[in-house]
Amino acid sequence: MANTQIAEEQSSSEVSSKTVTLKIAKFNPEHDSGTQFVDFKVQYERWTTVLDAILDVKEHLDHSVAVRYSCRQASCGSCGMKINGRPRLACFTKISELDSDVITVEPMNNYPIVRDLVVDLEGMFDTHKKMKPFIINEDSEITNTKEFLQTPEQIEEYIQFANCIKCGLCNSACPTMATDSSFLGPQALTQAYRYVADNRDKGKNERLKIIDESHGIWRCHFAGSCSQVCPKGVDPAMGIQLLRGYLLGFRK
Amino acid sequence: MKRNENREGIKGMANPGRYGIERVSYWLMRITGLGLLAYLIGHIYETSSILNGKSVWDSMLQLTQTTQGHVILTLVIGMCVFHTVNGIRLMLGHGGIGVGKPTRPDYPYIPNSQNMKNKLCIYASIGVAALAMMYGLSVLFGE
């Protein structure tokens, strides 16, 4: 009896689902001259994410929509896209919270488009690698008899910045990235800070040298948009300013 | 094959509407910087006219005494005050001062660097610039 009630409630909630128009940007650089928006009517519930809606379209209405995703829980950073004009993770954005009858999904800006909603993140990974994203220390935890001990305060200095999932939303929101193709970008600069602030690391001078160039840290003007779009609370704007503090002599 | 970089360009950089007051402040800082540069060039042109004699200098001064001249000077006052006050905030911020301390973030993530002190400083910059412009207007158009 109880099961029947639950089933009835579920079916009634299915009936009460609302409809939204999903405008998906379609563009194939191999044969299209420009982006075209295609509208799809999609039903959604309170908990439906934008990624769920796109996958619904892909399954039932247009198989050709190109979208990249993996974990569906804001851990892998694959499904970054521009949703209603702002870079967000599609799996972490519920349609109900957008408070709009039309949801426009486009590929993230400042990255080359592979197809439709998929962008090429290779440039971001290149700048990320440039920052030497690993602990530089000749002493090794493995060969040493002692592990590198850290106090909770020492961990707090960098742990926030270690949450980066390399989704690239920060680079997409950055106003400098919008015009400067050589800028290192908030993602890479924040990762430089993450390792510089780690007391186990001895590569501070090496990294500061890499970022202290004309398209490096000095191009950040502290607009803060990177921090506003970060889905993991990394706060790149803070990391970059603290990093600049080392170069300006405010931090040791 | 030429790759479509999909950069937002100047249009994206100059769009202040999507990311709150910090992006508005960024946009105002850029615009006022360009405005002050234009004023500096105009000012050099104006003052260099003295080399062409007193009559040319006097006619140039007359331009600043018109209604349009007063409006431009009022805008210059506003740009100068905003750029200075917000510039002090940014200079301190660029050194890592006033941007908060790193912590373990808790959902919903509110960036520490966009803290209330920073927001208040931005609003104060805009407010002080508006007050300075009102004072400028009262001096230039008063009497």
XYZ file of C-alpha atoms in Angstrom:
395
model
C 0.000 0.000 0.000
C 2.775 2.395 1.008
C 4.667 1.501 -2.168
C 1.608 2.278 -4.272
C 1.315 5.692 -2.606
C 4.946 6.470 -3.285
C 4.526 5.397 -6.909
C 1.441 7.614 -7.218
C 3.286 10.556 -5.709
C 6.180 9.988 -8.077
C 3.909 9.831 -11.108
C 2.037 12.966 -10.003
C 5.346 14.812 -9.559
C 6.354 13.691 -13.051
C 3.172 15.186 -14.443
C 3.857 18.478 -12.624
C 7.301 18.908 -14.245
C 7.850 22.217 -16.006
C 9.195 22.958 -19.454
C 12.134 25.112 -20.403
C 13.580 26.158 -23.756
C 17.167 25.039 -24.122
C 19.070 27.055 -26.742
C 22.150 25.081 -27.693
C 24.988 26.643 -29.683
C 25.904 24.427 -32.632
C 29.160 24.976 -34.436
C 31.518 22.650 -36.242
C 34.697 24.505 -37.233
C 35.321 21.978 -40.014
C 32.350 23.074 -42.113
C 30.313 25.827 -40.372
C 30.965 29.510 -40.915
C 29.318 30.607 -37.659
C 27.449 29.485 -34.559
C 23.765 28.642 -34.863
C 21.420 28.312 -31.908
C 18.941 25.465 -31.964
C 15.960 25.522 -29.582
C 14.713 22.431 -27.747
C 11.795 22.162 -25.343
C 12.848 20.116 -22.338
C 10.905 19.024 -19.274
C 12.636 19.517 -15.958
C 12.231 18.916 -12.271
C 13.534 20.897 -9.321
C 16.705 18.801 -9.292
C 17.364 18.659 -13.065
C 20.788 20.013 -13.979
C 21.671 21.693 -17.259
C 23.785 18.654 -18.100
C 20.766 16.377 -17.530
C 18.764 18.549 -19.924
C 21.485 18.496 -22.591
C 21.767 14.711 -22.297
C 17.975 14.477 -22.572
C 18.167 16.444 -25.838
C 21.016 14.247 -27.023
C 19.097 11.064 -26.244
C 15.671 12.017 -27.607
C 15.866 15.046 -29.897
C 19.284 15.554 -31.491
C 22.026 12.938 -31.214
C 24.559 15.231 -32.862
C 24.928 17.676 -29.951
C 28.559 17.538 -28.828
C 29.102 17.820 -25.078
C 31.931 16.643 -22.829
C 31.158 15.289 -19.368
C 32.260 12.579 -17.022
C 31.651 12.551 -13.251
C 28.362 14.535 -13.093
C 29.321 15.744 -9.583
C 31.628 18.750 -10.085
C 34.770 16.716 -9.570
C 36.220 16.167 -13.048
C 35.816 19.668 -14.501
C 34.796 18.386 -17.952
C 31.429 20.044 -18.502
C 32.365 23.730 -18.251
C 30.279 25.883 -20.577
C 28.651 29.285 -20.764
C 25.154 29.034 -19.318
C 23.000 32.144 -19.675
C 26.090 34.220 -20.354
C 28.222 33.022 -17.418
C 30.769 30.202 -17.295
C 29.470 27.371 -15.098
C 29.692 23.606 -14.749
C 26.625 22.096 -16.440
C 26.474 19.258 -13.893
C 26.562 21.724 -10.983
C 23.913 24.134 -12.286
C 20.272 23.319 -11.701
C 17.774 24.686 -14.215
C 15.468 25.755 -11.363
C 18.129 28.015 -9.835
C 18.651 29.907 -13.114
C 15.139 31.333 -12.770
C 14.607 31.663 -16.515
C 12.339 30.104 -19.124
C 15.143 30.105 -21.677
C 18.525 28.523 -20.957
C 21.234 29.415 -23.445
C 24.235 27.117 -23.491
C 27.369 28.044 -25.418
C 30.977 26.891 -25.399
C 33.261 28.695 -22.934
C 34.946 31.803 -24.260
C 38.705 32.152 -24.601
C 39.204 28.527 -25.697
C 39.184 27.170 -29.263
C 35.925 25.389 -30.090
C 36.247 21.699 -30.929
C 32.516 21.311 -31.678
C 29.259 22.689 -30.250
C 29.814 22.901 -26.466
C 33.221 21.241 -26.401
C 36.313 23.431 -26.161
C 39.996 22.606 -26.365
C 41.582 22.973 -22.916
C 45.100 22.150 -24.129
C 46.287 25.764 -23.796
C 45.220 25.816 -20.147
C 46.992 22.535 -19.418
C 50.140 23.902 -21.092
C 50.215 26.993 -18.868
C 49.359 24.818 -15.870
C 52.392 22.601 -16.590
C 54.529 25.704 -17.068
C 53.967 26.521 -13.378
C 55.722 23.259 -12.365
C 52.696 21.901 -10.490
C 54.611 19.615 -8.170
C 56.657 19.928 -4.984
C 60.219 20.942 -5.784
C 62.400 19.649 -2.999
C 65.623 17.683 -3.259
C 64.864 15.872 -0.035
C 62.413 13.097 -0.699
C 59.701 11.783 1.562
C 60.472 8.322 0.222
C 64.236 8.174 0.764
C 64.141 10.219 3.935
C 63.345 8.450 7.155
C 60.999 11.266 8.107
C 57.888 12.508 6.359
C 57.375 16.234 5.674
C 55.354 17.388 8.644
C 53.005 20.369 8.337
C 50.985 22.217 10.922
C 47.277 22.856 10.235
C 48.164 26.557 9.735
C 50.767 25.677 7.097
C 48.198 23.531 5.265
C 45.604 26.326 5.371
C 48.031 28.545 3.437
C 47.549 26.523 0.236
C 44.857 23.827 0.641
C 42.099 26.043 -0.770
C 44.050 26.399 -3.998
C 44.663 22.651 -4.224
C 40.904 22.228 -4.821
C 41.299 23.334 -8.455
C 39.721 20.790 -10.848
C 41.077 22.475 -14.011
C 37.614 23.106 -15.425
C 38.823 26.375 -16.963
C 35.843 28.511 -15.928
C 38.157 31.139 -14.381
C 40.080 31.615 -17.619
C 36.804 31.964 -19.482
C 35.502 34.703 -17.152
C 38.785 36.639 -17.028
C 38.612 40.008 -18.849
C 42.349 39.920 -19.609
C 42.050 36.479 -21.209
C 39.308 37.966 -23.419
C 41.859 40.084 -25.258
C 45.331 38.687 -24.492
C 45.999 35.244 -25.955
C 49.453 35.070 -24.305
C 48.285 35.787 -20.739
C 49.034 32.911 -18.371
C 45.530 33.135 -16.926
C 44.084 32.861 -13.421
C 44.176 29.059 -13.358
C 47.936 28.809 -13.893
C 48.801 31.755 -11.658
C 46.726 30.344 -8.812
C 48.486 27.019 -9.135
C 51.816 28.837 -8.972
C 50.659 30.319 -5.657
C 49.460 26.922 -4.450
C 53.023 25.547 -4.651
C 54.828 28.737 -3.633
C 52.738 28.858 -0.428
C 53.458 25.202 0.383
C 56.226 25.112 2.996
C 57.503 21.748 1.659
C 58.299 23.375 -1.671
C 61.651 24.968 -2.517
C 60.781 26.173 -6.039
C 59.489 29.644 -5.152
C 62.171 31.612 -7.023
C 61.863 29.400 -10.108
C 58.113 29.978 -10.280
C 58.276 33.687 -9.527
C 60.692 34.019 -12.437
C 58.211 32.270 -14.769
C 55.281 34.503 -13.835
C 57.272 37.766 -13.721
C 56.991 38.523 -17.432
C 55.035 40.865 -19.680
C 52.090 38.468 -20.181
C 52.387 37.077 -16.686
C 51.056 38.148 -13.321
C 51.195 41.902 -14.038
C 48.327 41.571 -16.539
C 45.893 40.657 -13.748
C 43.884 43.744 -12.793
C 41.963 42.154 -9.910
C 38.536 42.177 -11.583
C 37.705 39.110 -9.470
C 35.444 37.416 -12.046
C 37.584 34.257 -11.841
C 36.715 33.845 -8.162
C 33.023 34.448 -8.776
C 32.701 31.592 -11.262
C 34.930 29.020 -9.531
C 32.744 25.998 -8.665
C 35.170 24.752 -5.990
C 35.698 27.917 -3.933
C 39.334 28.254 -4.984
C 39.355 32.098 -5.135
C 42.021 32.599 -7.830
C 41.862 36.400 -7.409
C 43.125 36.054 -3.849
C 45.861 33.594 -4.833
C 47.122 35.908 -7.576
C 47.241 38.968 -5.304
C 49.031 37.007 -2.574
C 51.477 35.722 -5.191
C 52.083 39.261 -6.402
C 52.760 40.159 -2.758
C 55.911 37.970 -2.973
C 57.134 39.850 -6.050
C 56.407 43.254 -4.519
C 58.113 42.344 -1.244
C 54.960 42.350 0.924
C 55.368 38.624 1.618
C 58.470 36.567 2.278
C 42.914 24.976 -40.640
C 42.505 28.309 -38.854
C 41.326 27.724 -35.291
C 38.412 29.683 -33.887
C 39.865 30.992 -30.617
C 36.413 32.126 -29.457
C 37.835 35.056 -27.493
C 35.316 37.556 -26.200
C 37.554 40.458 -27.214
C 36.989 44.060 -26.207
C 33.227 43.439 -26.068
C 33.648 40.809 -23.370
C 36.263 42.775 -21.484
C 34.109 45.877 -21.465
C 30.862 44.122 -20.464
C 30.510 45.020 -16.766
C 27.116 43.462 -16.153
C 27.720 39.793 -15.433
C 30.060 39.572 -12.467
C 28.978 42.076 -9.837
C 30.420 45.317 -8.538
C 34.069 44.179 -8.798
C 33.763 43.857 -12.570
C 31.992 47.238 -12.708
C 34.907 48.719 -10.772
C 37.370 47.079 -13.203
C 35.470 48.575 -16.128
C 35.255 52.047 -14.520
C 38.979 51.922 -13.726
C 39.795 51.229 -17.369
C 37.386 53.829 -18.734
C 38.548 56.534 -16.298
C 42.178 55.673 -17.077
C 41.534 56.159 -20.789
C 39.533 59.314 -20.079
C 42.351 60.787 -18.001
C 44.858 59.910 -20.725
C 42.674 61.723 -23.257
C 42.432 64.694 -20.861
C 46.222 64.733 -20.401
C 46.755 64.848 -24.168
C 44.103 67.578 -24.492
C 45.652 69.484 -21.605
C 49.121 69.379 -23.184
C 47.600 70.592 -26.456
C 45.745 73.358 -24.615
C 48.720 74.634 -22.621
C 51.115 74.380 -25.580
C 48.886 76.886 -27.412
C 50.586 79.608 -25.374
C 53.535 79.231 -27.737
C 51.339 80.721 -30.478
C 50.751 83.954 -28.607
C 48.400 85.459 -26.042
C 45.342 85.684 -28.307
C 45.473 81.971 -29.149
C 45.914 81.143 -25.457
C 42.961 83.356 -24.505
C 40.697 81.785 -27.114
C 41.717 78.357 -25.871
C 40.849 79.367 -22.295
C 37.467 80.605 -23.548
C 36.680 77.016 -24.583
C 36.891 75.851 -20.973
C 34.452 78.569 -19.915
C 31.610 77.194 -22.028
C 28.890 74.844 -20.718
C 30.467 71.920 -22.600
C 33.861 72.846 -21.151
C 32.426 72.817 -17.634
C 30.745 69.454 -18.185
C 34.037 67.980 -19.448
C 35.934 69.399 -16.468
C 33.318 67.949 -14.100
C 33.764 64.552 -15.725
C 37.539 64.922 -15.371
C 37.108 65.625 -11.640
C 34.962 62.491 -11.260
C 37.368 60.339 -13.266
C 40.369 61.629 -11.362
C 38.832 61.075 -7.919
C 37.488 57.603 -8.732
C 40.766 56.519 -10.338
C 42.771 57.744 -7.336
C 40.594 56.300 -4.563
C 39.960 52.966 -6.296
C 43.616 52.917 -7.349
C 44.708 52.982 -3.706
C 42.429 49.987 -3.008
C 43.870 48.148 -5.999
C 47.484 48.937 -5.142
C 46.992 47.544 -1.644
C 45.114 44.550 -3.053
C 47.872 43.860 -5.568
C 50.260 43.501 -2.668
C 47.939 40.983 -1.041
C 46.627 43.495 1.514
C 42.899 43.402 2.265
C 42.174 40.368 0.083
C 41.519 38.047 3.023
C 43.306 34.953 4.263
C 43.284 31.531 2.616
C 40.878 29.153 4.357
C 39.157 25.860 3.668
C 36.164 26.922 1.545
C 32.652 25.983 2.635
C 29.669 25.763 0.299
C 28.174 28.112 -0.842
C 31.565 29.428 -1.826
C 31.858 33.160 -1.283
C 35.304 34.354 -2.345
C 37.250 35.986 0.487
C 38.905 38.344 -1.970
C 35.488 39.850 -2.739
C 34.932 40.668 0.922
C 32.716 43.413 2.285
C 35.690 45.740 2.922
C 36.592 45.608 -0.771
C 32.996 46.133 -1.854
C 32.610 49.080 0.532
C 35.808 50.621 -0.842
C 34.422 50.361 -4.385
C 31.126 51.957 -3.379
C 33.045 54.621 -1.436
C 35.198 55.377 -4.530
C 32.072 55.861 -6.614
C 30.422 57.938 -3.855
C 33.442 60.192 -3.303
C 33.766 60.707 -7.071
C 30.065 61.655 -7.259
C 30.462 64.115 -4.374
C 33.544 65.655 -5.990
C 31.626 66.038 -9.255
C 28.745 67.737 -7.445
C 31.184 70.103 -5.759
C 32.837 70.745 -9.140
C 29.451 71.477 -10.714
C 28.556 73.904 -7.926
C 31.862 75.767 -8.337
C 31.819 75.829 -12.151
C 28.131 76.629 -12.624
C 27.597 78.547 -9.365
C 27.579 82.317 -8.940
